[in-house]
C-alpha positions as a Markdown table, in Angstrom:
| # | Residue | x | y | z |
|---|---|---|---|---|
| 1 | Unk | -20.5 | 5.1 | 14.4 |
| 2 | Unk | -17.6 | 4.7 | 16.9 |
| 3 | Unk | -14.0 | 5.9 | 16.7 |
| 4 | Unk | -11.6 | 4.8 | 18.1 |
| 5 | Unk | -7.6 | 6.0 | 18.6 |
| 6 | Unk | -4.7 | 3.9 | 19.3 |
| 7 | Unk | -2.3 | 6.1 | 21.0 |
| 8 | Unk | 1.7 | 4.4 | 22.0 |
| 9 | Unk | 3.6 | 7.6 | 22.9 |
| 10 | Unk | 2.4 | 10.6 | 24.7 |
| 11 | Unk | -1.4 | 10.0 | 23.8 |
| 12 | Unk | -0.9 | 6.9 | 26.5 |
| 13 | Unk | -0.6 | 9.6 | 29.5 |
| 14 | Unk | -2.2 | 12.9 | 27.9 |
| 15 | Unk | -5.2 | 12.4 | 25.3 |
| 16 | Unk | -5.6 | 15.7 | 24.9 |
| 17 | Unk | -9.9 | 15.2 | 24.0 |
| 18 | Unk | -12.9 | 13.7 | 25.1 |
| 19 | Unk | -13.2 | 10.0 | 25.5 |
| 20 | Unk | -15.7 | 7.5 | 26.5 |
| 21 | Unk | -13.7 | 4.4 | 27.0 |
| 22 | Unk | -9.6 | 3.8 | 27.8 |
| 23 | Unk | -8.8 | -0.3 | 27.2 |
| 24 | Unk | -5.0 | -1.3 | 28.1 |
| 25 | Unk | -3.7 | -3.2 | 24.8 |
| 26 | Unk | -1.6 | -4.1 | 22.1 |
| 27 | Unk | -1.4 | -3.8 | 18.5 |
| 28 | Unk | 0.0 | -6.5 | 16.6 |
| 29 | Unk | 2.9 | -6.6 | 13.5 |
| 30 | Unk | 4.8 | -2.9 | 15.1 |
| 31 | Unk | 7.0 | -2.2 | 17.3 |
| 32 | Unk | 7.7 | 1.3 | 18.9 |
| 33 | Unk | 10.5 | 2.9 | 18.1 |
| 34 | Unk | 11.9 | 6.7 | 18.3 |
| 35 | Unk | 12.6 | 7.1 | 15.2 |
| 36 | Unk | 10.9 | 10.3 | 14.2 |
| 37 | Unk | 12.1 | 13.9 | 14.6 |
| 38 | Unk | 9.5 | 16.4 | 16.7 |
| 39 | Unk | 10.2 | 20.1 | 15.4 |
| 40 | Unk | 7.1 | 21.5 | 16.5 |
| 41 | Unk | 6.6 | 19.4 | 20.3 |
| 42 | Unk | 10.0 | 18.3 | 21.6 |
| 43 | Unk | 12.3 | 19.9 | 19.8 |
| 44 | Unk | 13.0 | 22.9 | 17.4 |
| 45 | Unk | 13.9 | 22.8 | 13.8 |
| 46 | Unk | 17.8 | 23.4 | 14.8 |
| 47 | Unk | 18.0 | 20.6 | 17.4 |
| 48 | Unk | 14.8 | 18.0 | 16.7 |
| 49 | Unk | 13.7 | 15.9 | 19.5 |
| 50 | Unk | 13.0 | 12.3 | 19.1 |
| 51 | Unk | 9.3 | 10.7 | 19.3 |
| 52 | Unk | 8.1 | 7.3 | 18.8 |
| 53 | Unk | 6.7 | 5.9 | 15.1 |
| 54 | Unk | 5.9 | 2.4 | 14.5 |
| 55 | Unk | 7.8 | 0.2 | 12.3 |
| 56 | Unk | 6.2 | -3.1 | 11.0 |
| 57 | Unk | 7.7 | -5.6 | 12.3 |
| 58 | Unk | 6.4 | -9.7 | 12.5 |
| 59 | Unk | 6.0 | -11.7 | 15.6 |
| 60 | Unk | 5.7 | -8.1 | 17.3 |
| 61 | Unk | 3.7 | -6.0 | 19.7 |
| 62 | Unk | 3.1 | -2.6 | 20.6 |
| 63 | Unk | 1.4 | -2.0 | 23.8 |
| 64 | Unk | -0.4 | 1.0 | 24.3 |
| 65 | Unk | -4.1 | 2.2 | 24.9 |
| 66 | Unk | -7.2 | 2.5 | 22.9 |
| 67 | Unk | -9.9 | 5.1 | 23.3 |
| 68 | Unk | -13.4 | 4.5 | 22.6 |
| 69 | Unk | -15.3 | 8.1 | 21.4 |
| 70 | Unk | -18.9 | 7.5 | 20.5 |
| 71 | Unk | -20.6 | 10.8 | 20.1 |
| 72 | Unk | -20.1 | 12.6 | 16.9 |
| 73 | Unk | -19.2 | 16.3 | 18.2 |
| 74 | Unk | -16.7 | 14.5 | 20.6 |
| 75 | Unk | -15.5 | 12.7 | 17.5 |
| 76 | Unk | -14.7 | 16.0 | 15.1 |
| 77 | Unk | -13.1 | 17.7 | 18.1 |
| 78 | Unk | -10.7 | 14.7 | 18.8 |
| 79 | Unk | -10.0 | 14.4 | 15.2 |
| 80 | Unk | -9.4 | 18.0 | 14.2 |
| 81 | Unk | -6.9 | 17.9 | 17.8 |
| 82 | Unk | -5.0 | 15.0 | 16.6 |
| 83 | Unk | -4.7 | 16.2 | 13.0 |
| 84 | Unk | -2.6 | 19.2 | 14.5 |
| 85 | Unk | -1.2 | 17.2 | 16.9 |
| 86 | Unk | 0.1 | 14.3 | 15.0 |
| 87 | Unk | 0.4 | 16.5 | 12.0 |
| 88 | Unk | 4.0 | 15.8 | 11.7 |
| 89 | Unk | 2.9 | 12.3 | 11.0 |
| 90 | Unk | 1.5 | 11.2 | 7.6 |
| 91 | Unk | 0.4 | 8.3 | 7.4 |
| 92 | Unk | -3.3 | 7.0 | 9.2 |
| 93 | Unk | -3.8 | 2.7 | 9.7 |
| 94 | Unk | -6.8 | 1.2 | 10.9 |
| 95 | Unk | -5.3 | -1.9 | 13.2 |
| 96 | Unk | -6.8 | -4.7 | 14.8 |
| 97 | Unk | -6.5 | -4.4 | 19.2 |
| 98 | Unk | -6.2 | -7.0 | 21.7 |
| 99 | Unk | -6.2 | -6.9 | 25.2 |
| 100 | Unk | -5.9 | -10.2 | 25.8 |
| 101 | Unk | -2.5 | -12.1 | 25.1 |
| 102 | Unk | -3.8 | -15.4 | 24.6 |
| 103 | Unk | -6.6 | -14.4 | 22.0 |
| 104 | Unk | -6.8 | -15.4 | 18.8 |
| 105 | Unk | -9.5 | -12.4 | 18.2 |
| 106 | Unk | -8.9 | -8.7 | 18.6 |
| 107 | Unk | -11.0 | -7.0 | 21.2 |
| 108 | Unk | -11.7 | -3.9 | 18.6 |
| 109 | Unk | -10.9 | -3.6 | 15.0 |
| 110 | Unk | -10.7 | -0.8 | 12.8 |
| 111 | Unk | -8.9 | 1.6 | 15.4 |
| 112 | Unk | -7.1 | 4.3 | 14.0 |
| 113 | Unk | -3.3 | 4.8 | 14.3 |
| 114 | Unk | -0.7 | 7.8 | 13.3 |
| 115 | Unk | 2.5 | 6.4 | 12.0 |
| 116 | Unk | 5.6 | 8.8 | 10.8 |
| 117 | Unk | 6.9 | 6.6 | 7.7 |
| 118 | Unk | 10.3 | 6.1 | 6.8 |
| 119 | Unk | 9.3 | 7.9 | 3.2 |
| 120 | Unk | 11.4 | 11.2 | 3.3 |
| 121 | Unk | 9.6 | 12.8 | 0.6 |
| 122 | Unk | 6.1 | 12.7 | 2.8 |
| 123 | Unk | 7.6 | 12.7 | 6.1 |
| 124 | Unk | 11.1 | 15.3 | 6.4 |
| 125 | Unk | 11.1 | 14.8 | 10.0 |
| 126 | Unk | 11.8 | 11.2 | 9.8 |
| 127 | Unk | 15.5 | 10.7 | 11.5 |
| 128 | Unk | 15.5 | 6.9 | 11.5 |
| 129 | Unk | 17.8 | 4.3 | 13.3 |
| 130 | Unk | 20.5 | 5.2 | 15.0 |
| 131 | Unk | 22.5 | 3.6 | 17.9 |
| 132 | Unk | 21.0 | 3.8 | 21.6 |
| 133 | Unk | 24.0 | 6.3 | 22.4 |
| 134 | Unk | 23.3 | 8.7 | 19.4 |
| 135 | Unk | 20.0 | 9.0 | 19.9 |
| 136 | Unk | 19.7 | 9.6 | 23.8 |
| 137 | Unk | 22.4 | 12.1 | 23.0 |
| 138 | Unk | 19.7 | 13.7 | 20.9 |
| 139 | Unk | 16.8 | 13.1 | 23.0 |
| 140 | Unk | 19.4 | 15.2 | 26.2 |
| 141 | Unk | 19.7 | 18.4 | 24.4 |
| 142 | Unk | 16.4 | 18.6 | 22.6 |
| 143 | Unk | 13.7 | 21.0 | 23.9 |
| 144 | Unk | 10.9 | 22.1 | 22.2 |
| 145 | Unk | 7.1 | 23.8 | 23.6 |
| 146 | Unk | 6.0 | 20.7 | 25.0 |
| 147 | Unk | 9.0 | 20.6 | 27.3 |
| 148 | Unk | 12.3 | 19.0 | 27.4 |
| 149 | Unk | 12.4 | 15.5 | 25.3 |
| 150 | Unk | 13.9 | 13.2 | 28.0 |
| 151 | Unk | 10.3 | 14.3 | 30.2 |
| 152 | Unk | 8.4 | 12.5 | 27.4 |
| 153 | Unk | 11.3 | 9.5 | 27.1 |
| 154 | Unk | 10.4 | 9.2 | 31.4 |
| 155 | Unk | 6.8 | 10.0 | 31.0 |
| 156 | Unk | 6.5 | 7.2 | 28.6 |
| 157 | Unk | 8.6 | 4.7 | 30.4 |
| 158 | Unk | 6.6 | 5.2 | 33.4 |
| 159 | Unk | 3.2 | 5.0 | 31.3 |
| 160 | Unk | 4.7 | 1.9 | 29.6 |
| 161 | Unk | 5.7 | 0.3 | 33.2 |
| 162 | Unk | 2.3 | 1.5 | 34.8 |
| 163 | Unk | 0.3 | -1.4 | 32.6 |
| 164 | Unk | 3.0 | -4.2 | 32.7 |
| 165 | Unk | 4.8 | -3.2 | 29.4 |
| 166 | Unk | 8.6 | -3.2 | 30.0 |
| 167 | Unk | 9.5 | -2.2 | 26.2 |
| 168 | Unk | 13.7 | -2.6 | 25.7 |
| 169 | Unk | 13.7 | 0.3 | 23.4 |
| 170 | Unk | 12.2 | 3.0 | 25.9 |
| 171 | Unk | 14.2 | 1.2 | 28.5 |
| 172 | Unk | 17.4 | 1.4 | 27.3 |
| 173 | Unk | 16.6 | 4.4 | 25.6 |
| 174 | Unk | 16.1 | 6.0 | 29.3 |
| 175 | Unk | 18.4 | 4.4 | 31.0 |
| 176 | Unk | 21.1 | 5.7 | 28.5 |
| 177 | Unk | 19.9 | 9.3 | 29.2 |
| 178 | Unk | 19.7 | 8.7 | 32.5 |
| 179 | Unk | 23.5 | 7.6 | 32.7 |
| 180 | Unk | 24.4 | 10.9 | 30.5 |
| 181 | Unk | 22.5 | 13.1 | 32.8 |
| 182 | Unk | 24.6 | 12.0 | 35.8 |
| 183 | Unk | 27.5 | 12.3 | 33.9 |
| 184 | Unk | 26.4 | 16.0 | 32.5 |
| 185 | Unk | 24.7 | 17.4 | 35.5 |
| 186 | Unk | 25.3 | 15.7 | 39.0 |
| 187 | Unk | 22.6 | 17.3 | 40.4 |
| 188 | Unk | 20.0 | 15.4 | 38.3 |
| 189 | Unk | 20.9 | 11.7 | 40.1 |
C-alpha cells in the first residue's frame, strides 16, 4: 500500500522523511490561510507564531506538493515524524490531488492532509482571522525553535513562487512584514 502526504506550508521546502516521489499540485475545496498559532515551532506559548491551516472553501485551490512513500518502514517513520510534527494539528483528511488544471480527474486520491480546525476545544492553538496588519504584526515578533516566524512566511512565499503559485494571502501577508521590517529595523531593507 502507498502513502501519500500533502504538505502546503513548511512540508513544501523541508519534508523532514523519506520519500519516493515529489508531484507539484493542488488540492481542491481549501484555501491556505495562517490561521493557526505554532507554540512549539514558530513561536512560544507567550508570543505564538502563525502557520498555515486549511479552511474549506468552494471554487478554491491550495497548491502545494504531494509525496509518494511506498515502502512500509519509510512509511511508519514518516508517520510517527509528522504526528510530532503536525501534532498541534488535529484533524487528518484524505483529499483528491491534481496536477493538472484542466482535469476533470485527480492525479492521486486518498492523500493524507493535517488541517488545524477552527474547533477550540480540539485545537487551543487555533488564532483564527484577523486583519493582514494584525497578523504580520504577530508573525514580526514571534520566535520559536524552528526559527523566527517571518523565515517560514519568506520560505513559503518563495516555495509557493518557485512552482507558479502566487497565493494573495502569503503575498500580502509578506509583503506587510516586509513593509514593518523596514519601518522597525532599517537594516533589514
Amino acid at each position: 500500500m502507498v502513502m501519500w502526504v500533502f504538505g502546503y506550508g513548511s512540508l513544501i521546502w523541508k519534508a523532514g522523511f523519506n520519500f519516493d516521489e515529489r508531484l507539484v499540485g493542488f488540492i481542491k475545496g481549501y484555501r491556505r490561510v495562517f490561521y493557526q498559532g505554532s507554540t512549539d515551532h514558530r513561536g512560544t506559548p507567550e508570543f505564538p507564531g502563525r502557520t498555515v491551516t486549511l479552511e474549506p472553501a468552494e471554487c478554491e485551490v491550495c497548491w502545494g506538493v504531494a509525496y509518494k512513500i511506498i515502502k512500509e518502514e519509510d512509511q511508519e517513520i514518516a508517520l510517527t515524524y509528522l504526528e510530532v510534527r503536525e501534532k498541534q494539528y488535529d484533524k487528518k483528511a484524505y483529499v483528491d490531488f491534481f496536477t493538472d488544471p484542466v482535469a476533470a480527474s485527480p492525479a492521486v486520491s486518498g492523500v493524507m492532509v493535517y488541517i488545524a480546525s477552527p474547533d477550540k476545544k480540539l485545537n487551543v492553538n487555533y488564532l483564527g482571522p484577523a486583519s493582514t496588519e494584525e497578523i504580520a504584526k504577530q508573525i514580526v515578533v514571534a520566535e520559536g525553535p524552528s526559527g523566527p516566524n517571518r523565515d517560514y512566511l519568506f520560505q513559503l512565499e518563495k516555495a509557493l513562487l518557485q512552482f507558479g503559485c502566487k497565493d494573495e494571502h502569503v503575498i500580502d501577508l509578506a509583503n506587510e512584514v516586509r513593509r514593518i521590517l523596514l519601518e522597525t529595523e532599517p537594516t533589514f531593507a
